[in-house]
Short mmCIF file of C-alpha atoms and ligand atoms in Angstrom, two decimals:
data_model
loop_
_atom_site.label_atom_id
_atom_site.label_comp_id
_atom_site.label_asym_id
_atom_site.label_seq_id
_atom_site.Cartn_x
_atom_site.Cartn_y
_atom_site.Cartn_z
CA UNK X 1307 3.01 20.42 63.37
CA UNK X 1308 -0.12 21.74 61.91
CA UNK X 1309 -3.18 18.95 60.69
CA UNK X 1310 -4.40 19.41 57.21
CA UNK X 1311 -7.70 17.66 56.45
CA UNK X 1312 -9.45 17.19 52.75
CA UNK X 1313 -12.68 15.78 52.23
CA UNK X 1314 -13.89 14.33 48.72
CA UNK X 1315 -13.20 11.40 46.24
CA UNK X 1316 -11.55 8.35 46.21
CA UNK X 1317 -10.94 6.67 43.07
CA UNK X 1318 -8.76 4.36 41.29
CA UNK X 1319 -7.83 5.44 37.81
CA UNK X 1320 -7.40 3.22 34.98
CA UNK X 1321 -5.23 5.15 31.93
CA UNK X 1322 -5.36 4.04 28.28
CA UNK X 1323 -2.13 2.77 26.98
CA UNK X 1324 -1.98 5.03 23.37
CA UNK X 1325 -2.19 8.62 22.70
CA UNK X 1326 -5.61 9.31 21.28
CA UNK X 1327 -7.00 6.04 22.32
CA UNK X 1328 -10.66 5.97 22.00
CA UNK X 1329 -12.28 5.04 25.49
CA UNK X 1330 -15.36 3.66 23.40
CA UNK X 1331 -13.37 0.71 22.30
CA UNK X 1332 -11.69 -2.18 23.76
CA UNK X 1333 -8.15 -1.27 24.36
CA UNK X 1334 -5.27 -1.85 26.53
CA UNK X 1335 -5.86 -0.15 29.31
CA UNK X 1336 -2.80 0.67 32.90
CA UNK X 1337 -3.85 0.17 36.57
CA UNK X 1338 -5.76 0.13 38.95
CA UNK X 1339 -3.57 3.12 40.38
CA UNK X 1340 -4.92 4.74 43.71
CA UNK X 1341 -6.13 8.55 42.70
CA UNK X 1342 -8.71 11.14 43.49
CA UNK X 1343 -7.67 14.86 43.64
CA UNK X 1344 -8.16 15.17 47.61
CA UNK X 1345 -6.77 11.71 48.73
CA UNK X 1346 -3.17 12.43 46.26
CA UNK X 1347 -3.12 15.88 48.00
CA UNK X 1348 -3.44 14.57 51.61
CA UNK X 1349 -1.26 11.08 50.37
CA UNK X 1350 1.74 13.93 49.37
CA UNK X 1351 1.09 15.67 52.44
CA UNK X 1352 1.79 12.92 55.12
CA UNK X 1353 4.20 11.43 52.57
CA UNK X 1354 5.97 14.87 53.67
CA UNK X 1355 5.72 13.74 57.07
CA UNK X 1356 2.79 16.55 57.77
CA UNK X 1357 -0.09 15.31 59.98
CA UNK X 1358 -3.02 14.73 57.48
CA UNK X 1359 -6.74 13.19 56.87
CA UNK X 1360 -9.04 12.43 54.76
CA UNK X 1361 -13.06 12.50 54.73
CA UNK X 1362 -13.98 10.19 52.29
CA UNK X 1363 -15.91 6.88 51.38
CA UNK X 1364 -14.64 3.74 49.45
CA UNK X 1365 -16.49 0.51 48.52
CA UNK X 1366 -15.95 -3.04 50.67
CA UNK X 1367 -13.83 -4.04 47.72
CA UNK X 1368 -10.09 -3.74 46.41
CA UNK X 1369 -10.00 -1.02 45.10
CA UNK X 1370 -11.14 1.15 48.20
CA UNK X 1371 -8.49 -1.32 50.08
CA UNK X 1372 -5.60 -0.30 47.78
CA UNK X 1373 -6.49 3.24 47.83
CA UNK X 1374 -6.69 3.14 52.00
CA UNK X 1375 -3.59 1.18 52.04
CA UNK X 1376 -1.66 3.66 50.63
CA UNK X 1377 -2.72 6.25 52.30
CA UNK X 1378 -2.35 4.58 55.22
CA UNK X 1379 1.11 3.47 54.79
CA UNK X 1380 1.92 7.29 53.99
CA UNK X 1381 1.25 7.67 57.90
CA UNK X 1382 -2.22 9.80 56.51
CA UNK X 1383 -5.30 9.37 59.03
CA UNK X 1384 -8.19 7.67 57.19
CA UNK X 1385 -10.24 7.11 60.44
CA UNK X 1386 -13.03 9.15 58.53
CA UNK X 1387 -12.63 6.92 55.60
CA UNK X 1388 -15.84 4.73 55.73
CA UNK X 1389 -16.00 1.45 53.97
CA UNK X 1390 -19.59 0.67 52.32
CA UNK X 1391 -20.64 -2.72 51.59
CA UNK X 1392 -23.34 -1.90 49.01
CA UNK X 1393 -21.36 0.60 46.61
CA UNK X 1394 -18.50 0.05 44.90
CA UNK X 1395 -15.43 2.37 44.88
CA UNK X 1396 -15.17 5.06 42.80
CA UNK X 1397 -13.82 5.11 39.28
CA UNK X 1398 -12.11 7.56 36.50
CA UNK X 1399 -10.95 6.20 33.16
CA UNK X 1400 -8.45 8.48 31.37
CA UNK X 1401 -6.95 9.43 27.51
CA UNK X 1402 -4.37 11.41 27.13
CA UNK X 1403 -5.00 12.95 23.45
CA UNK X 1404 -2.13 14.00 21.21
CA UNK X 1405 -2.89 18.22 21.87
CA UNK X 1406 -2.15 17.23 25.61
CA UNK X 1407 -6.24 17.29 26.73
CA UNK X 1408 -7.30 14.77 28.44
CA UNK X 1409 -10.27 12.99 28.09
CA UNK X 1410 -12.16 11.19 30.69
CA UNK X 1411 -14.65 8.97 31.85
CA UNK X 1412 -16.11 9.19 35.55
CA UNK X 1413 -18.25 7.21 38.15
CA UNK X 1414 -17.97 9.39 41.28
CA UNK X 1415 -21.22 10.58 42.15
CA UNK X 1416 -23.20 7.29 42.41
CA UNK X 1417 -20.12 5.66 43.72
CA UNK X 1418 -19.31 5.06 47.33
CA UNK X 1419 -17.53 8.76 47.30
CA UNK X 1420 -21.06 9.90 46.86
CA UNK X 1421 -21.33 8.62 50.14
CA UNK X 1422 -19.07 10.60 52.19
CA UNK X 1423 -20.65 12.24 55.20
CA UNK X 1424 -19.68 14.04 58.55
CA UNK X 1425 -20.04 11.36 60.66
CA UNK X 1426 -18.73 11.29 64.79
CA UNK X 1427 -15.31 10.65 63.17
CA UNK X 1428 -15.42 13.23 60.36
CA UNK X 1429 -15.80 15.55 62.96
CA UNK X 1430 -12.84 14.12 65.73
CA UNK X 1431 -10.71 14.67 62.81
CA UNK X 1432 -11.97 18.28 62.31
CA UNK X 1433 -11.88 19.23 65.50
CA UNK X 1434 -8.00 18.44 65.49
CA UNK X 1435 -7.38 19.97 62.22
CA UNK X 1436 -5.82 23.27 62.12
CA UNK X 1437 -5.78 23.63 58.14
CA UNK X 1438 -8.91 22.50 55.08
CA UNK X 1439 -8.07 21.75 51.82
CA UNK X 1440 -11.06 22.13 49.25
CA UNK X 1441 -10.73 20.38 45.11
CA UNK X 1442 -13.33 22.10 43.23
CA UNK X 1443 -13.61 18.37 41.76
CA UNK X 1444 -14.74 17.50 45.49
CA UNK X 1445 -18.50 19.27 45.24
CA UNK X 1446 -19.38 16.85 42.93
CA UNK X 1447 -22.81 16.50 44.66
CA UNK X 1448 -25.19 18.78 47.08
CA UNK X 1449 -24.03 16.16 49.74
CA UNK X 1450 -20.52 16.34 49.16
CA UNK X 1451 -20.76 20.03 49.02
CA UNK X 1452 -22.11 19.87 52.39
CA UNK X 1453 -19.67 18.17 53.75
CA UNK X 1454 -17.32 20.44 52.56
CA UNK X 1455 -18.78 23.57 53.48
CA UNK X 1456 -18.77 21.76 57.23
CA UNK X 1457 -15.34 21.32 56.71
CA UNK X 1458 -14.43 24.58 56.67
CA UNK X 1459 -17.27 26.24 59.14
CA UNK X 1460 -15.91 23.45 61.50
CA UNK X 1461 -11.64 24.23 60.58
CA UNK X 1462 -12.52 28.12 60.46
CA UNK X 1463 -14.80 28.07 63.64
CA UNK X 1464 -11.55 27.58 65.72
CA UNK X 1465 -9.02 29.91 63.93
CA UNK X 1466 -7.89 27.63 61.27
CA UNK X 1467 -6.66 28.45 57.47
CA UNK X 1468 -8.58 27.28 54.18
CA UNK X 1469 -6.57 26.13 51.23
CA UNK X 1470 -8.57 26.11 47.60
CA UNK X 1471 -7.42 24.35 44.34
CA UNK X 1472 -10.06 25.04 41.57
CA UNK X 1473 -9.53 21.76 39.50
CA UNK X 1474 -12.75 21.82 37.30
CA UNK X 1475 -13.01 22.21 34.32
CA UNK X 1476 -14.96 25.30 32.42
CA UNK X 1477 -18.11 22.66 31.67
CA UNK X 1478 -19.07 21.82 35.58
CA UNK X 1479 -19.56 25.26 36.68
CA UNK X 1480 -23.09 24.97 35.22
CA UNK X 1481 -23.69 21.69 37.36
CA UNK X 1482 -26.51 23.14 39.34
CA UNK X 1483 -25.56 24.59 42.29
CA UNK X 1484 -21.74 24.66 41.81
CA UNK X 1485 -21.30 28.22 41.15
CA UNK X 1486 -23.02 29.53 44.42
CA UNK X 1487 -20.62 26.65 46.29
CA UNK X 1488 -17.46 27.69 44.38
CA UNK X 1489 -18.17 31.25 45.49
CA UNK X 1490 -19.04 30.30 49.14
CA UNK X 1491 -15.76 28.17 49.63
CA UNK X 1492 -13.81 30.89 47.83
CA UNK X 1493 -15.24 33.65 50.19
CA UNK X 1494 -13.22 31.84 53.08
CA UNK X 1495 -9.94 30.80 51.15
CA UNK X 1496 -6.47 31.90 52.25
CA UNK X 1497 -4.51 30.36 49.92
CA UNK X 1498 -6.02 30.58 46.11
CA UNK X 1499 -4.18 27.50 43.86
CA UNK X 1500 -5.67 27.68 40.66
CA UNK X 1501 -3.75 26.19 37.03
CA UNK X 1502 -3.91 28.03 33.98
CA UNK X 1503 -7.71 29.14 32.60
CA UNK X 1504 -9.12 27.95 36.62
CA UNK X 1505 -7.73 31.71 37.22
CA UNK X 1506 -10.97 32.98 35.09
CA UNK X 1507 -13.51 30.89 36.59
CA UNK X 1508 -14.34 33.87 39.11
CA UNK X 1509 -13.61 37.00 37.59
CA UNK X 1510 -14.27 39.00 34.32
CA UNK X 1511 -10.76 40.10 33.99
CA UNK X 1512 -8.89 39.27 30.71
CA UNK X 1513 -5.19 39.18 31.83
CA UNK X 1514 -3.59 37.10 34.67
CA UNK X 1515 -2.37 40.43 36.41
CA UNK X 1516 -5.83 41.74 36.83
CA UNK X 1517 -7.66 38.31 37.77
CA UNK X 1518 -4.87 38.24 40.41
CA UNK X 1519 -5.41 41.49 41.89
CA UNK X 1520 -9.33 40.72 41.65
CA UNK X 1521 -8.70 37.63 43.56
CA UNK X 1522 -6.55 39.06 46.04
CA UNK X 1523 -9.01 42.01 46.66
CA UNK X 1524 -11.79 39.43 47.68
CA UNK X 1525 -9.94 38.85 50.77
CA UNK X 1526 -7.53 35.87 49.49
CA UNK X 1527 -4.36 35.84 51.35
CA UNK X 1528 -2.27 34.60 48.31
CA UNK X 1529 -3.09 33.28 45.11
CA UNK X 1530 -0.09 30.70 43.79
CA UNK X 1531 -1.23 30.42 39.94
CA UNK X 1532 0.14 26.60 38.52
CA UNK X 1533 2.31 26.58 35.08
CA UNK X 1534 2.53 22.86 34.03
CA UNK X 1535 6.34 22.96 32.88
CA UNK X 1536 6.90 26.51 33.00
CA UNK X 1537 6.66 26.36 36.77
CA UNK X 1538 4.43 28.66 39.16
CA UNK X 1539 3.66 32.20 40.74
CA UNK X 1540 2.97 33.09 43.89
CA UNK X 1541 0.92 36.26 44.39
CA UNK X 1542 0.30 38.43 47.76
CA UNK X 1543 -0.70 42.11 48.25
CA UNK X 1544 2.80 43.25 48.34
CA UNK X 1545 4.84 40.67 46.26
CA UNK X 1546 4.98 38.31 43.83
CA UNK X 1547 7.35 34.95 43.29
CA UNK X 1548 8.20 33.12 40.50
CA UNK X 1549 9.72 30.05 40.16
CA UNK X 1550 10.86 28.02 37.62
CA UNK X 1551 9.61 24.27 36.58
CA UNK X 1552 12.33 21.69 37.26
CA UNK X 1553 13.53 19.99 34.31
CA UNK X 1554 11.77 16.43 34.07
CA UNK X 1555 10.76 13.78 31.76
CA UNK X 1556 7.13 14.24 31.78
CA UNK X 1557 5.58 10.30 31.50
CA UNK X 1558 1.91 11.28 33.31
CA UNK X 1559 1.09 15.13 34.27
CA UNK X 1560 -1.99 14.01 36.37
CA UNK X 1561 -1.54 14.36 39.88
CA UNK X 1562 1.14 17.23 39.13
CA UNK X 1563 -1.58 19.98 40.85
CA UNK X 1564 -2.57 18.33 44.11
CA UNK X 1565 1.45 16.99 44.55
CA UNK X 1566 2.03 20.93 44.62
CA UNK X 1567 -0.59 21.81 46.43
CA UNK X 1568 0.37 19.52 49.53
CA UNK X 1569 4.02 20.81 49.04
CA UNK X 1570 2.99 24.56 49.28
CA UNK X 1571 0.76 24.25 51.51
CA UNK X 1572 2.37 21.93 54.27
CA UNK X 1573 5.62 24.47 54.25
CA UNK X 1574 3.50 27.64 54.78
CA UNK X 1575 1.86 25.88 57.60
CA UNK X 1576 5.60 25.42 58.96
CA UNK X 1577 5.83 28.92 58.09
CA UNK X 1578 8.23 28.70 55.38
CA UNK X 1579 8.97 31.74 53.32
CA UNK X 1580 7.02 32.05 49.73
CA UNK X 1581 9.97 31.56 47.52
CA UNK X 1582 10.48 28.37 49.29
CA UNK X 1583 7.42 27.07 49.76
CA UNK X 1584 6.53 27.86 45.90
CA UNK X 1585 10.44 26.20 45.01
CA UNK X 1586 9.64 22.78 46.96
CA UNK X 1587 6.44 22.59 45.57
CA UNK X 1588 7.38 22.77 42.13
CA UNK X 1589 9.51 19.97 42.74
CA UNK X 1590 7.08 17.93 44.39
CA UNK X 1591 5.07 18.21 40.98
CA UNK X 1592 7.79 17.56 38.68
CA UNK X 1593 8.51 14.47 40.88
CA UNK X 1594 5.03 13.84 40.21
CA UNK X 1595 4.82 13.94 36.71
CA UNK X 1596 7.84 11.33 36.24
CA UNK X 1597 6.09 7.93 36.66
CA UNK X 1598 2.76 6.59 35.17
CA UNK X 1599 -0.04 6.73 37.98
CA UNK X 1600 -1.13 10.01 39.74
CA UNK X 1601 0.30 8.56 43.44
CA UNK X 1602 3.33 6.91 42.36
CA UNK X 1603 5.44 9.45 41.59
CA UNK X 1604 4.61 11.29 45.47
CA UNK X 1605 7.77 11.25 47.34
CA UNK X 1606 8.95 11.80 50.89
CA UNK X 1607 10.60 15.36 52.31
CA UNK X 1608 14.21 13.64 52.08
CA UNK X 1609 13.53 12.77 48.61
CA UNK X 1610 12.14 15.82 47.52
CA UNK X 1611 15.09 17.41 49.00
CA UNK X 1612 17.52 15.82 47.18
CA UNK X 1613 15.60 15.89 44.23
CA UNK X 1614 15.90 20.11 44.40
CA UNK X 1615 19.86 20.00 45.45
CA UNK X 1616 20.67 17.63 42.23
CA UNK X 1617 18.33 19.31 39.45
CA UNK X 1618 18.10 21.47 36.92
CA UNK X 1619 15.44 24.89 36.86
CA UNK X 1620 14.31 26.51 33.72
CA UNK X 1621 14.83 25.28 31.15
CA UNK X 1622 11.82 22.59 30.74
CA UNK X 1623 11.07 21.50 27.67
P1 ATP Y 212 -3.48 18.40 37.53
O1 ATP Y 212 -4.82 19.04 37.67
O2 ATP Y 212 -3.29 17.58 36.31
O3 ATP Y 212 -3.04 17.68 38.76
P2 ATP Y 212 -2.64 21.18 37.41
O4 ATP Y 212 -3.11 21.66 36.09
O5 ATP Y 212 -3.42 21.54 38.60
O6 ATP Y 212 -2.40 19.60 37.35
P3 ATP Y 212 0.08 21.80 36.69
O7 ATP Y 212 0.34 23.23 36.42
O8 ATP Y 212 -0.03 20.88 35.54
O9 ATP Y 212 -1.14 21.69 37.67
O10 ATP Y 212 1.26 21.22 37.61
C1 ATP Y 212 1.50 21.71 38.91
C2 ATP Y 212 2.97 22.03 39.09
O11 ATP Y 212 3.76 20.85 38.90
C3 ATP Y 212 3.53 23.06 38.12
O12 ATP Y 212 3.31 24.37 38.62
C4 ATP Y 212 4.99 22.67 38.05
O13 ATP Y 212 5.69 23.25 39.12
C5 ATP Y 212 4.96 21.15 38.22
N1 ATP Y 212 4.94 20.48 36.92
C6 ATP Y 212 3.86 20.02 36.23
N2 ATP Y 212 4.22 19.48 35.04
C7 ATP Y 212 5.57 19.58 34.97
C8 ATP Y 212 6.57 19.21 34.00
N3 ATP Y 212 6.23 18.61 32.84
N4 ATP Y 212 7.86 19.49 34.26
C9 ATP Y 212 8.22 20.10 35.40
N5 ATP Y 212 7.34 20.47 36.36
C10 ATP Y 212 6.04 20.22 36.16
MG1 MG Y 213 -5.31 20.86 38.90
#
């Protein structure tokens, strides 16, 4: 079976307990939960039973242990995980406001992720990867959008595939240097996985149909565009797929995006048909979005499975 490898944050997430709760006062607060966009993609990927690894850094402390014990336990390969003694792991605080926005507060950057290098085994694990995963939320620094930009050169150099999930939000694309490296990774993307407004990051176009047919001009092999509820839609140059959102009881959407993004992209690297691929995905991120915590609603192939064969499509509220 075909290796995916990731490279970027690891965090723990700690979510506020009310709607609308302001971050700037004490509060009840959930977690530690283990989180960051690339390690819940490459946690749902081996969870799937797909060979997977991550390039990332953590703090000697608990909550790079949790995070690396989970991942771990997933069967993912977190050999190129380093462990830093004088940093502490990365952290994101989250709100959920009433209008569904969420609001957040970060320490990535001058964390241990900030860390994250391509070390001698960063680069073992490339050289046996045959698939890269980039989160836009990964080139949070001019390091870690090195290491990224390795990541692929290194995947690419030997014939591999390059799988891009936007995942920033409108704001960072001013960060200095982020919109030469969001156009750089997406000049060597096959598969295109952007939710909602992410679509209009790179293009000028108004309408999805357009940005789409922008997108896939560029050279993208297929551009799956995320839904929330509503589902997904998979876009190549001679088709398009929809599929429906699976009818859940949404208790935490984060985590939703990267659970999907590990389930489409592990069954087109076993060369699974669109409308599948896109079908099992959407369940793996409305399994996703059914328990508090962005990992701890991830479940295994059989589960997901089962979870399609039982449920209901469509009609999402
Ligand atoms: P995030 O960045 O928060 O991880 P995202 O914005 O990248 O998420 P979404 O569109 O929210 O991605 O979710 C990804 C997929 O998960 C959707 O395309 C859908 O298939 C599924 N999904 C998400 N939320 C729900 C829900 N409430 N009910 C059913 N399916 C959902
Ligand atoms: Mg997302």
């Amino acid at each position: 079976m075909k290796k995916i490898v990731s490279a970027g944050e690891i965090v723990v997430e700690i979510m506020a307990d009310q709607l609308d709760q302001s971050l700037a006062k004490p509060g009840l607060l959930h977690g530690p939960f283990p989180s960051g966009a690339p390690a819940i993609f490459i946690g749902q990927a081996a969870r799937l039973g797909q060979p997977a690894g991550l390039i990332s850094a953590v703090g000697e402390d608990d909550f790079g242990q949790m995070n690396i014990d989970r991942l771990r336990d997933w069967g993912a390969d977190v050999s190129a995980v380093t462990v830093h003694k004088g940093r502490a792991t990365g952290t994101a605080f989250v709100a959920y406001r009433a209008d569904g926005s969420r609001h957040f507060v970060f320490n990535i950057r001058n964390s241990a992720a900030g860390l994250m290098e391509i070390g001698h085994r960063a680069q073992a694990l490339l050289a046996g990867a045959d698939h890269f995963h980039v989160m836009g939320s990964s080139l949070f620094s001019e390091t870690a959008i090195a290491v990224i930009l390795a990541g692929i050169e290194a995947v690419k150099g030997h014939g591999g595939t390059v799988s891009f999930d936007p995942n920033i939000r409108k704001e960072m694309i001013e960060l200095p240097g982020m919109r030469e490296a969001l156009d750089q990774v997406l000049a060597r993307t096959d598969l295109f996985l952007p939710s909602g407004a992410e679509l209009f990051i790179f293009t000028k176009a108004e309408d999805e149909a357009s940005a789409v047919a922008e997108m896939l001009q560029r050279g993208i092999s297929a551009v799956i565009v995320k839904k929330g509820s509503e589902g997904a839609v998979y876009h190549d140059q001679h088709r398009q797929v929809t599929a429906a959102g699976f009818s859940v009881q949404e208790v935490d959407p984060t985590g939703a995006g990267d659970c999907f993004g590990a389930g489409f992209v592990s069954l087109w690297l076993r060369g699974a048909q669109p409308e599948e691929a896109l079908r099992f995905a959407c369940a793996c991120g409305a399994l996703a979005v059914t328990r508090k915590g962005p990992m701890e609603g991830i479940a295994s192939f059989v589960e997901v499975q089962a979870f399609m064969s039982d449920a209901t499509e469509g009609s999402a509220s």
